[in-house]
């Protein structure tokens, strides 16, 4: 006959990933003629739980290298953008959801510029990113316990008493 014990452990109760595409614009100090380069850095984010939805708040910096004054000079302009994305997750165990759940957000694809256009004095950017979210909660697992556990084996040293020098202090 066996008994059961319950183990309380941390488990992933909800998980999902989603791609986002956003349109952003910035106005450099000088009227741009050509965009020479564009990159996204300093991506930071965190998530907050709202039942089976997670609000991801984040920010990133966009640097645009451009030419101006009839392509005779160059400059770099930087702007910080913030975002708020809502992710609805499939939850495996709705009973495990509460406000104490741990939210893990990962950037599965860092924000990257997919397209850039100049219209007048403004630079328009199309930026894509992919986020993954996990909700960690507590779950119970039942395991069977055997009643007749095997006894401990006695362990004996293999050394014999003949090898011990009784006059080791005289040496």
Coordinates of N, CA and C in Angstrom, one line a residue:
X1 N 0.8 -1.2 0.0 CA 0.0 0.0 0.0 C 0.9 1.2 0.0
X2 N 0.5 2.3 -0.7 CA 1.3 3.5 -0.8 C 0.5 4.7 -0.3
X3 N 1.3 5.6 0.3 CA 0.7 6.9 0.7 C 1.0 7.9 -0.4
X4 N 0.3 9.1 -0.3 CA 0.6 10.2 -1.2 C 1.0 11.4 -0.4
X5 N 1.9 12.1 -1.0 CA 2.3 13.4 -0.5 C 2.1 14.5 -1.6
X6 N 1.9 15.7 -1.1 CA 1.7 16.8 -2.1 C 3.0 17.7 -2.0
X7 N 3.5 18.0 -3.2 CA 4.6 18.9 -3.3 C 4.1 20.2 -3.9
X8 N 4.4 21.3 -3.3 CA 4.1 22.6 -3.8 C 5.3 23.1 -4.6
X9 N 5.2 23.5 -5.8 CA 6.3 23.9 -6.6 C 5.9 25.1 -7.6
X10 N 6.9 25.8 -8.1 CA 6.7 26.8 -9.0 C 6.5 26.2 -10.4
X11 N 5.5 26.6 -11.1 CA 5.3 26.1 -12.5 C 4.9 27.3 -13.4
X12 N 5.0 27.1 -14.7 CA 4.6 28.0 -15.7 C 3.1 27.8 -15.9
X13 N 2.2 28.7 -15.6 CA 0.8 28.5 -15.7 C 0.2 29.2 -16.9
X14 N 1.0 30.1 -17.5 CA 0.6 30.8 -18.8 C 1.8 31.2 -19.5
X15 N 1.7 31.1 -20.9 CA 2.9 31.3 -21.7 C 2.4 31.8 -23.1
X16 N 3.1 32.7 -23.7 CA 2.8 33.2 -25.0 C 3.8 34.1 -25.6
X17 N 3.8 34.2 -26.9 CA 4.7 35.1 -27.7 C 3.9 35.9 -28.7
X18 N 4.4 37.1 -29.0 CA 3.7 37.9 -30.0 C 4.6 38.9 -30.6
X19 N 4.4 39.1 -31.9 CA 5.2 40.0 -32.7 C 4.4 41.4 -32.8
X20 N 5.2 42.5 -32.7 CA 4.6 43.8 -32.7 C 5.3 44.6 -33.8
X21 N 4.5 45.4 -34.5 CA 5.1 46.3 -35.5 C 4.5 47.7 -35.2
X22 N 5.4 48.7 -35.0 CA 5.0 50.0 -34.7 C 5.5 51.1 -35.7
X23 N 4.8 52.1 -35.8 CA 5.2 53.2 -36.7 C 5.6 54.4 -35.7
X24 N 6.8 54.9 -35.9 CA 7.3 56.0 -35.1 C 7.9 57.1 -36.0
X25 N 8.0 58.3 -35.4 CA 8.5 59.4 -36.2 C 9.4 60.3 -35.3
X26 N 10.4 60.9 -35.9 CA 11.2 61.9 -35.1 C 11.6 63.0 -36.0
X27 N 11.9 64.1 -35.4 CA 12.2 65.3 -36.2 C 13.6 65.7 -35.8
X28 N 14.6 65.5 -36.7 CA 16.0 65.9 -36.4 C 16.2 67.5 -36.4
X29 N 17.3 67.9 -35.9 CA 17.6 69.4 -35.8 C 17.7 70.0 -37.2
X30 N 18.2 69.3 -38.2 CA 18.4 69.8 -39.5 C 17.4 69.0 -40.5
X31 N 17.0 69.6 -41.6 CA 16.2 68.9 -42.6 C 17.0 67.8 -43.2
X32 N 16.6 66.5 -43.1 CA 17.4 65.4 -43.6 C 17.2 65.3 -45.1
X33 N 18.3 64.9 -45.8 CA 18.3 64.6 -47.3 C 18.2 63.1 -47.4
X34 N 19.1 62.4 -46.7 CA 19.2 60.9 -46.8 C 19.5 60.3 -45.5
X35 N 18.8 59.2 -45.2 CA 19.1 58.4 -44.0 C 20.3 57.5 -44.3
X36 N 21.4 57.6 -43.5 CA 22.6 56.8 -43.8 C 22.6 55.6 -42.9
X37 N 21.9 55.6 -41.8 CA 21.9 54.5 -40.9 C 20.9 54.7 -39.8
X38 N 20.4 53.6 -39.3 CA 19.4 53.7 -38.2 C 19.4 52.4 -37.4
X39 N 19.5 52.6 -36.0 CA 19.6 51.4 -35.2 C 18.8 51.7 -33.9
X40 N 18.5 50.6 -33.2 CA 17.7 50.7 -31.9 C 18.6 50.1 -30.8
X41 N 18.7 50.8 -29.7 CA 19.5 50.4 -28.6 C 18.7 50.6 -27.3
X42 N 19.3 50.1 -26.2 CA 18.8 50.3 -24.8 C 17.3 49.9 -24.7
X43 N 17.0 48.7 -25.1 CA 15.7 48.2 -25.0 C 15.4 47.7 -23.6
X44 N 14.5 48.3 -22.8 CA 14.1 47.9 -21.5 C 12.6 47.6 -21.4
X45 N 12.2 46.7 -20.6 CA 10.8 46.3 -20.5 C 10.5 45.6 -19.2
X46 N 9.3 45.6 -18.8 CA 8.8 44.7 -17.7 C 7.3 44.5 -17.9
X47 N 6.8 43.5 -17.1 CA 5.4 43.1 -17.3 C 4.7 43.2 -16.0
X48 N 3.4 43.5 -16.1 CA 2.5 43.4 -14.9 C 1.3 42.5 -15.3
X49 N 0.9 41.8 -14.2 CA -0.2 40.8 -14.4 C -1.6 41.4 -14.2
X50 N -2.5 40.9 -15.1 CA -3.9 41.3 -15.0 C -4.7 40.1 -15.4
X51 N -4.8 39.1 -14.5 CA -5.4 37.8 -14.8 C -4.7 37.1 -16.0
X52 N -5.4 36.8 -17.1 CA -4.7 36.1 -18.2 C -4.2 37.1 -19.2
X53 N -4.0 38.4 -18.8 CA -3.4 39.4 -19.7 C -2.2 39.9 -19.0
X54 N -1.2 40.2 -19.8 CA 0.0 40.9 -19.3 C 0.3 42.2 -20.0
X55 N 0.4 43.3 -19.2 CA 0.8 44.6 -19.8 C 2.3 44.7 -19.8
X56 N 2.9 44.8 -21.0 CA 4.3 45.0 -21.1 C 4.6 46.4 -21.4
X57 N 5.3 47.1 -20.4 CA 5.7 48.5 -20.6 C 7.2 48.5 -20.9
X58 N 7.6 49.2 -21.9 CA 9.0 49.2 -22.3 C 9.4 50.5 -23.0
X59 N 10.7 50.6 -23.3 CA 11.2 51.7 -24.0 C 12.5 51.3 -24.7
X60 N 12.8 52.1 -25.7 CA 14.1 51.9 -26.5 C 14.5 53.3 -27.1
X61 N 15.8 53.4 -27.4 CA 16.3 54.5 -28.0 C 16.5 54.2 -29.5
X62 N 16.2 55.2 -30.3 CA 16.5 55.1 -31.8 C 17.5 56.1 -32.2
X63 N 18.5 55.7 -32.8 CA 19.6 56.6 -33.4 C 19.4 56.6 -34.9
X64 N 19.3 57.8 -35.5 CA 19.2 58.0 -36.9 C 20.4 58.8 -37.4
X65 N 21.2 58.3 -38.3 CA 22.3 59.0 -38.9 C 21.9 59.4 -40.2
X66 N 22.0 60.7 -40.5 CA 21.4 61.3 -41.7 C 22.3 62.4 -42.3
X67 N 22.1 62.6 -43.6 CA 22.9 63.7 -44.2 C 21.9 64.9 -44.4
X68 N 22.5 66.1 -44.4 CA 21.7 67.3 -44.6 C 22.5 68.3 -45.4
X69 N 21.9 69.5 -45.7 CA 22.6 70.5 -46.4 C 23.1 70.0 -47.8
X70 N 22.2 69.5 -48.5 CA 22.5 68.9 -49.9 C 23.6 67.8 -49.8
X71 N 23.4 66.9 -48.8 CA 24.3 65.8 -48.6 C 25.8 66.2 -48.4
X72 N 26.0 67.4 -47.8 CA 27.4 67.8 -47.6 C 27.8 67.6 -46.1
X73 N 26.8 67.4 -45.2 CA 27.1 67.3 -43.8 C 26.3 66.1 -43.2
X74 N 26.7 65.6 -42.1 CA 26.0 64.5 -41.5 C 25.8 64.8 -40.0
X75 N 24.8 64.1 -39.4 CA 24.5 64.2 -38.0 C 23.8 63.0 -37.5
X76 N 23.8 62.8 -36.2 CA 23.0 61.7 -35.6 C 22.0 62.3 -34.6
X77 N 20.8 61.9 -34.7 CA 19.8 62.3 -33.8 C 19.3 61.1 -33.0
X78 N 19.0 61.3 -31.7 CA 18.5 60.2 -30.9 C 17.2 60.6 -30.2
X79 N 16.3 59.6 -30.1 CA 15.1 59.8 -29.4 C 14.7 58.5 -28.7
X80 N 14.1 58.7 -27.5 CA 13.6 57.6 -26.7 C 12.1 57.4 -27.0
X81 N 11.7 56.2 -27.3 CA 10.3 55.9 -27.5 C 9.9 54.9 -26.4
X82 N 8.6 55.1 -25.9 CA 8.0 54.1 -25.0 C 6.9 53.4 -25.6
X83 N 6.6 52.2 -25.1 CA 5.4 51.5 -25.6 C 4.7 50.8 -24.5
X84 N 3.5 50.4 -24.7 CA 2.7 49.6 -23.8 C 1.9 48.6 -24.6
X85 N 2.3 47.3 -24.5 CA 1.7 46.3 -25.3 C 0.9 45.4 -24.4
X86 N -0.3 44.9 -24.8 CA -1.1 44.0 -24.1 C -1.0 42.6 -24.7
X87 N -0.7 41.6 -23.9 CA -0.6 40.3 -24.4 C -1.6 39.4 -23.6
X88 N -2.5 38.8 -24.4 CA -3.4 37.8 -23.8 C -2.8 36.4 -23.9
X89 N -2.8 35.7 -22.8 CA -2.1 34.4 -22.8 C -3.1 33.3 -22.6
X90 N -2.7 32.1 -23.1 CA -3.4 30.9 -22.8 C -2.9 30.4 -21.4
X91 N -3.9 30.3 -20.5 CA -3.5 30.0 -19.1 C -3.9 28.5 -18.9
X92 N -3.0 27.7 -18.4 CA -3.2 26.3 -18.2 C -4.0 26.0 -16.9
X93 N -3.8 26.9 -15.9 CA -4.5 26.7 -14.6 C -5.0 28.0 -14.1
X94 N -6.3 28.3 -14.4 CA -6.8 29.6 -14.0 C -6.8 29.8 -12.5
X95 N -6.9 28.6 -11.7 CA -7.0 28.7 -10.3 C -5.6 29.2 -9.7
X96 N -4.5 29.0 -10.4 CA -3.2 29.5 -10.0 C -3.0 31.0 -10.2
X97 N -3.9 31.6 -10.9 CA -3.6 33.1 -11.2 C -4.0 33.9 -9.9
X98 N -3.1 34.8 -9.6 CA -3.4 35.8 -8.6 C -2.4 37.0 -8.8
X99 N -2.5 38.0 -7.9 CA -1.6 39.2 -8.1 C -0.2 38.9 -7.7
X100 N 0.1 37.8 -7.0 CA 1.4 37.5 -6.6 C 2.2 36.7 -7.6
X101 N 1.6 36.4 -8.8 CA 2.3 35.6 -9.8 C 3.6 36.4 -10.3
X102 N 4.6 35.6 -10.6 CA 5.8 36.2 -11.2 C 5.6 36.3 -12.7
X103 N 6.0 37.4 -13.2 CA 5.9 37.7 -14.7 C 7.3 37.7 -15.3
X104 N 7.6 36.9 -16.2 CA 8.9 36.9 -16.9 C 8.6 37.3 -18.4
X105 N 9.3 38.4 -18.7 CA 9.2 38.9 -20.1 C 10.6 38.8 -20.8
X106 N 10.6 38.2 -22.0 CA 11.8 38.1 -22.7 C 11.6 38.7 -24.1
X107 N 12.7 39.3 -24.6 CA 12.7 39.8 -25.9 C 13.2 38.7 -26.9
X108 N 12.3 38.1 -27.6 CA 12.6 37.0 -28.5 C 13.2 37.6 -29.8
X109 N 12.9 38.8 -30.2 CA 13.5 39.5 -31.3 C 13.6 40.9 -30.9
X110 N 14.8 41.4 -30.8 CA 15.1 42.8 -30.4 C 14.4 43.7 -31.4
X111 N 14.0 44.9 -30.9 CA 13.4 45.9 -31.9 C 14.4 46.2 -33.0
X112 N 14.0 46.1 -34.2 CA 14.8 46.5 -35.4 C 14.0 47.3 -36.3
X113 N 14.7 48.2 -37.0 CA 14.1 49.1 -38.0 C 13.9 48.3 -39.3
X114 N 12.7 48.2 -39.8 CA 12.3 47.5 -41.0 C 12.3 48.4 -42.2
X115 N 11.8 49.7 -41.9 CA 11.7 50.6 -43.0 C 11.9 52.0 -42.5
X116 N 12.4 52.9 -43.3 CA 12.6 54.3 -42.9 C 12.4 55.2 -44.1
X117 N 11.6 56.3 -43.9 CA 11.3 57.2 -44.9 C 11.4 58.7 -44.4
X118 N 11.7 59.6 -45.3 CA 11.8 61.0 -45.0 C 10.6 61.7 -45.7
X119 N 9.9 62.4 -44.9 CA 8.8 63.2 -45.4 C 8.9 64.6 -44.8
X120 N 9.3 65.5 -45.6 CA 9.5 66.9 -45.1 C 10.7 66.9 -44.2
X121 N 10.4 67.4 -42.9 CA 11.5 67.5 -41.9 C 11.5 66.3 -41.0
X122 N 10.6 65.4 -41.2 CA 10.4 64.2 -40.3 C 11.0 62.9 -40.9
X123 N 11.4 62.1 -40.0 CA 11.9 60.7 -40.4 C 10.9 59.7 -39.8
X124 N 10.3 58.9 -40.7 CA 9.3 57.9 -40.2 C 9.9 56.5 -40.2
X125 N 9.7 55.8 -39.1 CA 10.3 54.5 -38.9 C 9.3 53.4 -38.7
X126 N 9.5 52.2 -39.3 CA 8.7 51.1 -39.0 C 9.6 50.1 -38.2
X127 N 9.2 49.8 -36.9 CA 10.0 49.0 -36.0 C 9.3 47.8 -35.6
X128 N 10.0 46.6 -35.7 CA 9.4 45.3 -35.3 C 10.1 44.8 -34.1
X129 N 9.4 44.0 -33.3 CA 9.9 43.3 -32.1 C 9.1 42.1 -31.8
X130 N 9.6 41.2 -31.1 CA 8.8 40.0 -30.6 C 9.1 39.8 -29.2
X131 N 8.0 39.7 -28.4 CA 8.1 39.5 -27.0 C 7.6 38.1 -26.6
X132 N 8.2 37.5 -25.6 CA 7.7 36.3 -25.0 C 7.4 36.5 -23.5
X133 N 6.2 36.0 -23.0 CA 5.8 36.2 -21.6 C 5.5 34.9 -21.0
X134 N 5.9 34.7 -19.7 CA 5.5 33.5 -18.9 C 5.0 34.0 -17.6
X135 N 3.9 33.4 -17.2 CA 3.3 33.6 -15.8 C 3.7 32.4 -15.0
X136 N 4.4 32.7 -13.9 CA 4.9 31.6 -13.0 C 4.0 31.7 -11.7
X137 N 3.4 30.5 -11.4 CA 2.6 30.4 -10.2 C 2.9 29.1 -9.5
X138 N 2.2 28.9 -8.4 CA 2.4 27.7 -7.6 C 1.4 26.6 -8.0
X139 N 1.9 25.4 -8.1 CA 1.0 24.2 -8.3 C 1.4 23.1 -7.4
X140 N 0.4 22.2 -7.2 CA 0.6 21.0 -6.3 C 0.8 19.8 -7.2
X141 N 1.7 18.9 -6.8 CA 2.0 17.7 -7.5 C 1.8 16.6 -6.4
X142 N 1.1 15.5 -6.7 CA 0.9 14.4 -5.8 C 1.9 13.3 -6.3
X143 N 2.6 12.7 -5.3 CA 3.5 11.6 -5.6 C 3.2 10.5 -4.6
X144 N 3.4 9.3 -5.1 CA 3.2 8.1 -4.3 C 4.5 7.8 -3.4
X145 N 4.3 7.5 -2.2 CA 5.4 7.2 -1.3 C 5.3 5.8 -0.9
X146 N 6.4 5.0 -1.0 CA 6.4 3.6 -0.6 C 6.6 3.6 0.9
X147 N 5.8 2.7 1.6 CA 5.9 2.6 3.0 C 7.1 1.8 3.5
X148 N 7.4 0.7 2.7 CA 8.5 -0.2 3.2 C 9.8 0.2 2.4
X149 N 10.4 1.2 3.0 CA 11.7 1.7 2.4 C 12.8 0.7 2.7
X150 N 13.7 0.6 1.8 CA 14.8 -0.3 2.0 C 15.7 0.2 3.1
X151 N 16.2 -0.7 3.9 CA 17.1 -0.3 5.0 C 18.5 0.2 4.4
X152 N 19.1 1.0 5.2 CA 20.4 1.5 4.8 C 21.5 0.4 4.9
X153 N 22.4 0.3 3.9 CA 23.4 -0.6 3.9 C 24.6 -0.2 4.8
X154 N 25.2 -1.1 5.6 CA 26.3 -0.7 6.4 C 27.5 -0.7 5.4
X155 N 28.4 0.3 5.6 CA 29.6 0.4 4.8 C 30.8 0.2 5.7
X156 N 31.7 -0.7 5.3 CA 32.9 -1.0 6.1 C 34.1 -0.6 5.3
X157 N 35.1 0.0 6.0 CA 36.3 0.3 5.4 C 37.1 -0.9 5.0
X158 N 37.8 -0.9 4.0 CA 38.6 -2.1 3.5 C 40.0 -2.1 4.2
X159 N 40.4 -1.1 4.9 CA 41.7 -1.1 5.5 C 41.8 -2.1 6.6
X160 N 42.9 -2.8 6.7 CA 43.1 -3.7 7.8 C 43.9 -3.1 8.9
X161 N 43.8 -3.7 10.1 CA 44.5 -3.1 11.3 C 46.0 -3.4 11.2
X162 N 46.4 -4.3 10.3 CA 47.8 -4.7 10.2 C 48.6 -3.6 9.7
X163 N 48.1 -2.7 8.9 CA 48.8 -1.6 8.3 C 49.1 -0.4 9.3
X164 N 48.4 -0.4 10.4 CA 48.6 0.7 11.3 C 49.9 0.5 12.1
X165 N 50.7 1.5 12.1 CA 52.0 1.5 12.8 C 51.7 2.0 14.2
X166 N 52.0 1.2 15.2 CA 51.7 1.6 16.6 C 52.9 2.4 17.1
X167 N 54.0 2.4 16.5 CA 55.2 3.1 17.0 C 55.5 4.4 16.1
X168 N 54.4 5.0 15.6 CA 54.6 6.1 14.7 C 55.1 7.3 15.5
X169 N 55.0 7.4 16.8 CA 55.5 8.5 17.6 C 57.0 8.4 17.7
X170 N 57.6 7.2 17.7 CA 59.0 7.0 17.9 C 59.8 7.4 16.7
X171 N 59.2 7.5 15.5 CA 59.9 7.8 14.3 C 60.4 9.3 14.2

